Amino acid sequence: MSYLVDKEGYYGEFGGAYVPEILHKCVDDLQKEYLKVIESEAFQKEYRQLLTDYVGRPSPLYYANRLSEKYGAKIYLKREDLNHTGAHKINNTVGQILIARHMGKTRIIAETGAGQHGVATATVCALFNMKCVVYMGATDVARQHVNVEKMKMLGAEVRPVTSGNMTLKDATNEAIRDWCCNPSDTFYIIGSTVGPHPYPDMVARLQSVISEEIKWQLKEKIGRDYPDYLMACVGGGSNAGGTIYHYIDDERVKIVLSEAGGLGVDSGKTAATIALGKVGILHGAKSYVIQSEDGQIEEPYSISAGLDYPGIGPMHANMAAKSRAQIVAVNDDEAVAAAYELTKLEGIIPALESAHALGALPKMKFNPDDVVVLTVSGRGDKDIETYLNYYTK
Ligand SMILES: *Cc1c(COP(=O)(O)O)cnc(C)c1O
């Protein structure tokens, strides 16, 4: 048994491709092509070259001395915050735009929450001279205005979305609507391990460079190529998916995933999908979804725009259902405290999303010899205002 995707696009009972009739051909074509493209020599050559020369990979695996002392384990940070555009998102957009070009598409659309995926998509569209439209909830446009300006400077059109909570879920709905209207020339670059098959698997593969590097970096540093623990935050699941990809079926490695507790799992203001979610269909896949008794999607809340999503990728839902991963809800206050702690102890200001992974550290019971690899998915530049205002509110 494997925790990776099966031939039908499922992870256990989760996944699949639940799309409107008009998108069947697009999704079918992508299902047929994506593995052939990704595994081709031409793709690998260009993708690897861009990861090295443009993104700046490999990202360092940094032994965090003072953090290790504090938590009584050997803690290594996988520094995705040092990538071009400031997060792991670029690993995926570089890969997907190569696939889009291979499939003859000329127009790119994307959804974005914090704006990190929007910026990463606008960046590769500039690089490949493709037309780019980014859907973003109006609430997020207001709270992440620097990223909006970056996308515009990169040549993208940002379309604010005013339905629902005006956040990531609503932006995704709008992007899917656009895709339905323009299926022939448009490629939808999804920013996480969500959406209809093959997106969760395609995105996880494109992010799997993270665990590919962790393997040889650990081997170099400690003489064995696996840790005792892997830790990451989960919005849709892409940085976590990349972090665990090459270890997912290796039971020696424990997996700890942090989801956004918001003001508390029982507060009604939360994005803790696994704690609260019931099986449902959202944005083309069967997974856990935060929904009411009669199946209405409920509005999520998190201080972090990148985790403010009522669903989770099917790969992660399956790992949670089968207890392959331990899921921890980390609340706003715990995440902010963890961000200040990392900044003071290591001189690294993490993204608010990554701060949720760090916020799980105080909840763990490590042995002194445990090797822990925690992925810092992004840098905190975009969150400085939130950090500074948090304690003065
Ligand atoms: C988007 C984002 C996330 C959440 O997305 P995943 O797909 O779950 O990784 C986490 N961290 C950062 C820095 C992000 O930009």
Short mmCIF file of C-alpha atoms and ligand atoms in Angstrom, two decimals:
data_model
loop_
_atom_site.label_atom_id
_atom_site.label_comp_id
_atom_site.label_asym_id
_atom_site.label_seq_id
_atom_site.Cartn_x
_atom_site.Cartn_y
_atom_site.Cartn_z
CA MET A 1 0.00 0.00 0.00
CA SER A 2 1.22 3.49 -0.82
CA TYR A 3 0.16 6.92 0.37
CA LEU A 4 0.86 8.28 -3.12
CA VAL A 5 -1.85 8.67 -5.74
CA ASP A 6 -3.38 5.59 -7.42
CA LYS A 7 -4.04 5.15 -11.15
CA GLU A 8 -7.54 6.58 -10.85
CA GLY A 9 -6.36 9.76 -9.16
CA TYR A 10 -7.36 8.79 -5.63
CA TYR A 11 -5.63 8.72 -2.27
CA GLY A 12 -7.71 6.15 -0.42
CA GLU A 13 -11.24 7.55 -0.62
CA PHE A 14 -10.02 11.10 -1.34
CA GLY A 15 -9.23 12.89 -4.60
CA GLY A 16 -10.69 12.21 -8.04
CA ALA A 17 -11.74 14.79 -10.62
CA TYR A 18 -15.19 16.26 -10.11
CA VAL A 19 -15.40 18.91 -12.81
CA PRO A 20 -18.15 20.38 -14.96
CA GLU A 21 -18.70 18.79 -18.39
CA ILE A 22 -17.05 21.70 -20.18
CA LEU A 23 -13.71 21.06 -18.46
CA HIS A 24 -13.61 17.28 -19.02
CA LYS A 25 -11.41 17.58 -22.09
CA CYS A 26 -8.92 19.97 -20.42
CA VAL A 27 -8.60 17.77 -17.36
CA ASP A 28 -8.45 14.55 -19.44
CA ASP A 29 -5.71 15.98 -21.66
CA LEU A 30 -3.71 17.02 -18.63
CA GLN A 31 -4.19 13.61 -16.98
CA LYS A 32 -2.84 11.94 -20.12
CA GLU A 33 0.10 14.31 -20.59
CA TYR A 34 1.47 15.44 -17.23
CA LEU A 35 3.55 12.39 -16.36
CA LYS A 36 4.93 12.03 -19.87
CA VAL A 37 5.98 15.68 -19.81
CA ILE A 38 7.41 15.70 -16.29
CA GLU A 39 9.39 12.52 -16.91
CA SER A 40 10.73 13.64 -20.29
CA GLU A 41 14.39 14.52 -20.63
CA ALA A 42 13.63 17.89 -22.22
CA PHE A 43 11.37 18.96 -19.34
CA GLN A 44 13.77 17.77 -16.66
CA LYS A 45 16.69 19.60 -18.26
CA GLU A 46 14.87 22.94 -18.48
CA TYR A 47 13.09 22.60 -15.11
CA ARG A 48 16.30 21.71 -13.23
CA GLN A 49 18.21 24.50 -14.90
CA LEU A 50 15.56 27.05 -13.87
CA LEU A 51 15.44 25.69 -10.31
CA THR A 52 19.20 26.17 -10.05
CA ASP A 53 19.82 29.43 -11.89
CA TYR A 54 16.51 31.25 -11.46
CA VAL A 55 14.94 30.00 -8.21
CA GLY A 56 18.30 29.60 -6.44
CA ARG A 57 18.12 25.93 -5.47
CA PRO A 58 19.14 23.89 -3.62
CA SER A 59 17.70 25.75 -0.65
CA PRO A 60 19.90 25.33 2.44
CA LEU A 61 19.18 22.80 5.17
CA TYR A 62 20.18 24.85 8.20
CA TYR A 63 20.96 23.44 11.63
CA ALA A 64 19.16 25.79 14.03
CA ASN A 65 21.39 25.67 17.06
CA ARG A 66 19.51 27.84 19.53
CA LEU A 67 16.09 26.54 18.49
CA SER A 68 17.42 22.98 18.96
CA GLU A 69 18.64 23.83 22.44
CA LYS A 70 15.28 25.30 23.35
CA TYR A 71 13.23 22.27 22.23
CA GLY A 72 15.68 19.48 23.11
CA ALA A 73 16.12 17.94 19.66
CA LYS A 74 18.29 18.39 16.57
CA ILE A 75 16.24 20.80 14.52
CA TYR A 76 17.06 21.54 10.90
CA LEU A 77 15.21 24.20 8.93
CA LYS A 78 14.58 23.67 5.22
CA ARG A 79 14.92 27.22 3.95
CA GLU A 80 12.27 27.64 1.23
CA ASP A 81 12.08 31.26 2.39
CA LEU A 82 15.32 31.89 0.49
CA ASN A 83 13.84 31.04 -2.92
CA HIS A 84 13.25 33.72 -5.55
CA THR A 85 9.89 35.41 -4.75
CA GLY A 86 10.21 34.36 -1.11
CA ALA A 87 8.44 31.02 -0.79
CA HIS A 88 8.18 27.46 -2.11
CA LYS A 89 5.43 28.43 -4.58
CA ILE A 90 7.91 29.17 -7.38
CA ASN A 91 9.01 25.48 -7.57
CA ASN A 92 5.51 24.66 -8.76
CA THR A 93 4.85 27.61 -11.09
CA VAL A 94 8.15 27.08 -12.95
CA GLY A 95 7.10 23.47 -13.59
CA GLN A 96 3.49 24.20 -14.54
CA ILE A 97 4.32 26.93 -17.01
CA LEU A 98 6.64 24.51 -18.82
CA ILE A 99 3.76 22.01 -18.95
CA ALA A 100 1.37 24.75 -20.17
CA ARG A 101 3.75 25.69 -22.96
CA HIS A 102 4.15 22.04 -23.94
CA MET A 103 0.35 21.77 -24.23
CA GLY A 104 0.17 24.78 -26.53
CA LYS A 105 -1.62 27.10 -24.08
CA THR A 106 -1.04 30.83 -24.37
CA ARG A 107 -3.01 32.31 -21.47
CA ILE A 108 -2.42 31.60 -17.77
CA ILE A 109 -4.89 32.04 -14.93
CA ALA A 110 -4.29 31.55 -11.20
CA GLU A 111 -5.95 32.04 -7.83
CA THR A 112 -4.12 33.49 -4.88
CA GLY A 113 -4.66 34.03 -1.15
CA ALA A 114 -1.70 35.81 0.44
CA GLY A 115 -0.56 36.71 -3.05
CA GLN A 116 2.51 34.47 -2.95
CA HIS A 117 1.17 32.11 -5.60
CA GLY A 118 -0.04 35.08 -7.64
CA VAL A 119 3.42 36.65 -7.54
CA ALA A 120 5.09 33.31 -8.38
CA THR A 121 2.72 32.84 -11.33
CA ALA A 122 3.08 36.43 -12.58
CA THR A 123 6.85 35.97 -12.33
CA VAL A 124 7.01 32.91 -14.60
CA CYS A 125 4.50 34.52 -16.99
CA ALA A 126 6.88 37.47 -17.36
CA LEU A 127 9.73 35.02 -17.86
CA PHE A 128 7.85 33.11 -20.58
CA ASN A 129 6.01 36.10 -22.04
CA MET A 130 2.51 34.74 -21.39
CA LYS A 131 -0.69 36.59 -20.63
CA CYS A 132 -1.57 36.29 -16.94
CA VAL A 133 -4.80 36.86 -15.00
CA VAL A 134 -4.80 36.39 -11.22
CA TYR A 135 -7.99 36.09 -9.17
CA MET A 136 -7.73 37.33 -5.61
CA GLY A 137 -10.37 37.89 -2.95
CA ALA A 138 -11.01 41.57 -2.25
CA THR A 139 -10.23 41.04 1.46
CA ASP A 140 -6.83 39.65 0.53
CA VAL A 141 -6.22 42.42 -2.02
CA ALA A 142 -6.55 44.85 0.89
CA ARG A 143 -4.40 42.94 3.40
CA GLN A 144 -1.64 41.95 0.94
CA HIS A 145 -1.38 45.09 -1.16
CA VAL A 146 2.39 44.88 -1.70
CA ASN A 147 1.97 41.56 -3.47
CA VAL A 148 -0.82 43.07 -5.59
CA GLU A 149 1.53 45.84 -6.72
CA LYS A 150 4.24 43.27 -7.48
CA MET A 151 1.88 41.25 -9.68
CA LYS A 152 0.89 44.40 -11.58
CA MET A 153 4.51 45.40 -12.06
CA LEU A 154 5.19 41.89 -13.39
CA GLY A 155 2.51 42.49 -16.02
CA ALA A 156 -0.36 40.44 -14.59
CA GLU A 157 -3.96 41.57 -14.42
CA VAL A 158 -5.28 41.18 -10.86
CA ARG A 159 -9.04 40.66 -10.67
CA PRO A 160 -10.47 41.28 -7.16
CA VAL A 161 -13.26 38.86 -6.21
CA THR A 162 -16.14 40.18 -4.11
CA SER A 163 -18.22 37.03 -3.48
CA GLY A 164 -18.34 35.13 -0.14
CA ASN A 165 -15.67 35.99 2.39
CA MET A 166 -13.68 37.53 -0.48
CA THR A 167 -10.72 35.23 0.23
CA LEU A 168 -8.98 32.23 -1.33
CA LYS A 169 -12.01 29.94 -1.71
CA ASP A 170 -13.87 32.65 -3.61
CA ALA A 171 -10.88 33.46 -5.80
CA THR A 172 -10.63 29.75 -6.68
CA ASN A 173 -14.32 29.64 -7.65
CA GLU A 174 -13.77 32.60 -9.97
CA ALA A 175 -10.66 31.06 -11.54
CA ILE A 176 -12.60 27.85 -12.25
CA ARG A 177 -15.38 29.93 -13.84
CA ASP A 178 -12.83 31.65 -16.09
CA TRP A 179 -11.33 28.27 -17.05
CA CYS A 180 -14.81 27.01 -18.04
CA CYS A 181 -15.21 30.02 -20.40
CA ASN A 182 -11.76 29.66 -21.98
CA PRO A 183 -10.87 25.96 -21.94
CA SER A 184 -9.02 25.91 -25.28
CA ASP A 185 -6.29 28.54 -24.83
CA THR A 186 -6.10 28.81 -21.02
CA PHE A 187 -3.98 26.84 -18.55
CA TYR A 188 -4.98 27.05 -14.90
CA ILE A 189 -1.86 27.07 -12.68
CA ILE A 190 -3.18 25.86 -9.32
CA GLY A 191 -1.00 26.88 -6.38
CA SER A 192 -1.40 23.92 -4.06
CA THR A 193 -2.04 20.17 -3.89
CA VAL A 194 -5.76 20.73 -4.40
CA GLY A 195 -8.17 20.66 -7.34
CA PRO A 196 -9.14 17.80 -9.66
CA HIS A 197 -6.71 14.99 -10.46
CA PRO A 198 -3.96 15.35 -11.71
CA TYR A 199 -3.33 18.67 -9.92
CA PRO A 200 -2.65 17.32 -6.40
CA ASP A 201 -0.16 14.78 -7.76
CA MET A 202 1.34 17.17 -10.32
CA VAL A 203 1.94 19.88 -7.70
CA ALA A 204 3.31 17.37 -5.17
CA ARG A 205 5.76 16.07 -7.79
CA LEU A 206 6.89 19.58 -8.70
CA GLN A 207 7.41 20.37 -5.01
CA SER A 208 9.08 17.02 -4.30
CA VAL A 209 12.44 18.62 -5.05
CA ILE A 210 12.25 19.75 -1.41
CA SER A 211 12.44 16.21 0.01
CA GLU A 212 14.80 15.11 -2.75
CA GLU A 213 17.24 17.72 -1.43
CA ILE A 214 16.54 16.94 2.24
CA LYS A 215 17.66 13.34 1.52
CA TRP A 216 21.14 14.17 0.27
CA GLN A 217 21.57 17.15 2.57
CA LEU A 218 20.85 15.02 5.66
CA LYS A 219 23.13 12.28 4.34
CA GLU A 220 25.91 14.85 4.04
CA LYS A 221 25.28 16.36 7.46
CA ILE A 222 24.39 13.41 9.69
CA GLY A 223 25.33 10.36 7.62
CA ARG A 224 21.79 9.04 7.18
CA ASP A 225 19.24 10.25 4.68
CA TYR A 226 16.09 10.39 6.79
CA PRO A 227 14.95 12.36 9.84
CA ASP A 228 12.83 11.17 12.76
CA TYR A 229 10.32 13.95 12.23
CA LEU A 230 9.20 16.07 9.30
CA MET A 231 7.19 19.17 10.17
CA ALA A 232 5.37 21.62 7.91
CA CYS A 233 2.32 23.85 7.79
CA VAL A 234 -0.68 22.96 5.63
CA GLY A 235 -2.95 25.28 3.75
CA GLY A 236 -3.76 23.20 0.69
CA GLY A 237 -0.69 21.08 1.33
CA SER A 238 1.99 21.84 -1.26
CA ASN A 239 5.00 22.74 0.92
CA ALA A 240 4.12 19.84 3.22
CA GLY A 241 3.60 17.56 0.20
CA GLY A 242 7.03 18.46 -1.17
CA THR A 243 8.66 18.03 2.24
CA ILE A 244 7.29 14.52 2.75
CA TYR A 245 7.03 13.23 -0.83
CA HIS A 246 10.09 10.97 -0.80
CA TYR A 247 9.43 9.80 2.78
CA ILE A 248 5.70 9.26 2.65
CA ASP A 249 5.88 5.46 2.62
CA ASP A 250 8.87 5.31 5.00
CA GLU A 251 7.32 4.61 8.40
CA ARG A 252 10.58 5.44 10.22
CA VAL A 253 9.76 9.08 9.54
CA LYS A 254 7.02 10.67 11.63
CA ILE A 255 5.03 13.43 9.92
CA VAL A 256 3.60 16.39 11.82
CA LEU A 257 1.37 18.84 9.96
CA SER A 258 0.14 22.16 11.36
CA GLU A 259 -3.18 23.57 10.28
CA ALA A 260 -4.47 27.02 11.16
CA GLY A 261 -6.52 27.02 14.36
CA GLY A 262 -7.41 30.70 13.96
CA LEU A 263 -8.93 31.93 17.22
CA GLY A 264 -9.36 28.30 18.35
CA VAL A 265 -10.76 25.14 16.80
CA ASP A 266 -14.08 25.55 18.63
CA SER A 267 -14.32 29.33 18.25
CA GLY A 268 -16.14 29.39 14.93
CA LYS A 269 -13.22 31.47 13.60
CA THR A 270 -10.84 28.79 12.35
CA ALA A 271 -9.36 27.11 9.29
CA ALA A 272 -8.65 23.78 11.04
CA THR A 273 -9.99 21.64 8.21
CA ILE A 274 -8.88 18.25 9.48
CA ALA A 275 -10.08 18.86 13.03
CA LEU A 276 -13.52 20.00 11.85
CA GLY A 277 -13.94 18.94 8.25
CA LYS A 278 -16.33 16.34 6.92
CA VAL A 279 -15.90 14.52 3.62
CA GLY A 280 -17.19 16.62 0.77
CA ILE A 281 -16.30 17.93 -2.66
CA LEU A 282 -14.57 21.27 -3.06
CA HIS A 283 -12.89 22.67 -6.16
CA GLY A 284 -12.95 19.40 -8.06
CA ALA A 285 -11.77 16.88 -5.47
CA LYS A 286 -13.21 14.80 -2.65
CA SER A 287 -11.55 15.73 0.63
CA TYR A 288 -12.23 17.12 4.09
CA VAL A 289 -14.15 20.36 3.88
CA ILE A 290 -15.40 22.67 6.63
CA GLN A 291 -19.15 22.64 5.98
CA SER A 292 -22.48 23.03 7.74
CA GLU A 293 -24.94 20.18 8.45
CA ASP A 294 -26.54 20.62 5.03
CA GLY A 295 -23.23 20.76 3.14
CA GLN A 296 -22.75 24.52 2.75
CA ILE A 297 -19.07 25.46 2.77
CA GLU A 298 -18.34 27.53 5.88
CA GLU A 299 -16.15 30.63 5.78
CA PRO A 300 -12.73 29.87 7.23
CA TYR A 301 -10.64 32.25 9.28
CA SER A 302 -6.91 32.49 9.95
CA ILE A 303 -4.58 35.39 10.63
CA SER A 304 -2.56 33.97 7.74
CA ALA A 305 -4.04 34.58 4.28
CA GLY A 306 -2.17 31.56 2.91
CA LEU A 307 -3.86 29.13 5.32
CA ASP A 308 -7.32 30.70 5.16
CA TYR A 309 -8.92 27.88 3.13
CA PRO A 310 -11.85 25.58 4.07
CA GLY A 311 -10.35 22.51 2.38
CA ILE A 312 -7.15 20.50 2.26
CA GLY A 313 -5.47 18.38 -0.38
CA PRO A 314 -6.69 14.79 -0.76
CA MET A 315 -3.17 13.43 -0.13
CA HIS A 316 -3.16 14.99 3.31
CA ALA A 317 -6.77 14.08 4.08
CA ASN A 318 -5.87 10.44 3.43
CA MET A 319 -2.75 10.62 5.62
CA ALA A 320 -4.86 12.09 8.42
CA ALA A 321 -7.64 9.52 8.01
CA LYS A 322 -5.09 6.66 8.12
CA SER A 323 -3.10 8.30 10.97
CA ARG A 324 0.03 8.47 8.80
CA ALA A 325 0.39 12.09 9.87
CA GLN A 326 -0.18 13.76 13.20
CA ILE A 327 -2.26 16.91 12.70
CA VAL A 328 -1.81 19.83 15.07
CA ALA A 329 -4.00 22.95 15.13
CA VAL A 330 -1.92 26.05 15.85
CA ASN A 331 -3.82 29.21 16.76
CA ASP A 332 -3.06 32.78 15.65
CA ASP A 333 -1.44 33.72 18.97
CA GLU A 334 0.75 30.60 19.02
CA ALA A 335 1.91 31.23 15.45
CA VAL A 336 2.77 34.88 16.07
CA ALA A 337 4.69 33.97 19.25
CA ALA A 338 6.59 31.30 17.28
CA ALA A 339 7.50 33.84 14.59
CA TYR A 340 8.93 36.21 17.18
CA GLU A 341 10.78 33.33 18.79
CA LEU A 342 12.46 32.22 15.55
CA THR A 343 13.36 35.81 14.78
CA LYS A 344 14.99 36.31 18.20
CA LEU A 345 16.73 32.91 18.37
CA GLU A 346 17.91 32.49 14.78
CA GLY A 347 17.58 35.84 13.03
CA ILE A 348 15.02 34.48 10.57
CA ILE A 349 11.66 36.20 10.14
CA PRO A 350 9.31 33.49 8.85
CA ALA A 351 6.09 33.87 6.88
CA LEU A 352 2.95 33.68 9.02
CA GLU A 353 2.12 30.36 7.36
CA SER A 354 5.51 28.88 8.26
CA ALA A 355 5.07 30.25 11.79
CA HIS A 356 2.24 27.72 12.18
CA ALA A 357 4.73 24.88 11.61
CA LEU A 358 7.04 26.42 14.23
CA GLY A 359 4.06 26.84 16.58
CA ALA A 360 3.78 23.06 16.82
CA LEU A 361 7.24 22.74 18.40
CA PRO A 362 6.08 23.54 21.98
CA LYS A 363 3.41 20.81 21.62
CA MET A 364 5.94 18.07 20.77
CA LYS A 365 7.79 15.65 23.04
CA PHE A 366 11.19 14.99 21.46
CA ASN A 367 14.10 12.82 22.54
CA PRO A 368 17.45 14.64 22.57
CA ASP A 369 18.74 12.55 19.63
CA ASP A 370 15.68 13.10 17.44
CA VAL A 371 16.45 14.68 14.10
CA VAL A 372 13.70 17.08 13.09
CA VAL A 373 13.40 18.76 9.70
CA LEU A 374 10.96 21.66 9.68
CA THR A 375 10.18 23.48 6.44
CA VAL A 376 10.19 27.27 6.57
CA SER A 377 7.88 27.67 3.58
CA GLY A 378 8.36 31.41 3.13
CA ARG A 379 9.81 34.63 4.44
CA GLY A 380 7.96 37.12 6.60
CA ASP A 381 8.42 40.33 4.61
CA LYS A 382 4.78 40.33 3.51
CA ASP A 383 3.63 39.87 7.13
CA ILE A 384 5.62 42.54 8.92
CA GLU A 385 2.62 44.81 9.42
CA THR A 386 0.59 41.96 10.91
CA TYR A 387 3.43 41.04 13.26
CA LEU A 388 3.98 44.61 14.40
CA ASN A 389 0.29 45.35 14.89
CA TYR A 390 -0.54 42.10 16.65
CA TYR A 391 0.40 43.11 20.19
CA THR A 392 -0.71 46.73 19.92
CA LYS A 393 -4.30 45.97 18.88
C1 LIG B 1 0.83 29.52 0.11
C2 LIG B 1 1.71 29.34 1.26
C3 LIG B 1 1.49 28.29 2.19
C4 LIG B 1 0.31 27.38 2.15
O1 LIG B 1 0.19 26.60 1.00
P1 LIG B 1 0.58 25.07 0.96
O2 LIG B 1 0.11 24.65 -0.39
O3 LIG B 1 -0.15 24.36 2.05
O4 LIG B 1 2.04 24.97 1.11
C5 LIG B 1 2.41 28.12 3.20
N1 LIG B 1 3.47 28.95 3.34
C6 LIG B 1 3.69 29.97 2.48
C7 LIG B 1 4.87 30.85 2.71
C8 LIG B 1 2.82 30.20 1.42
O5 LIG B 1 3.06 31.21 0.58
#
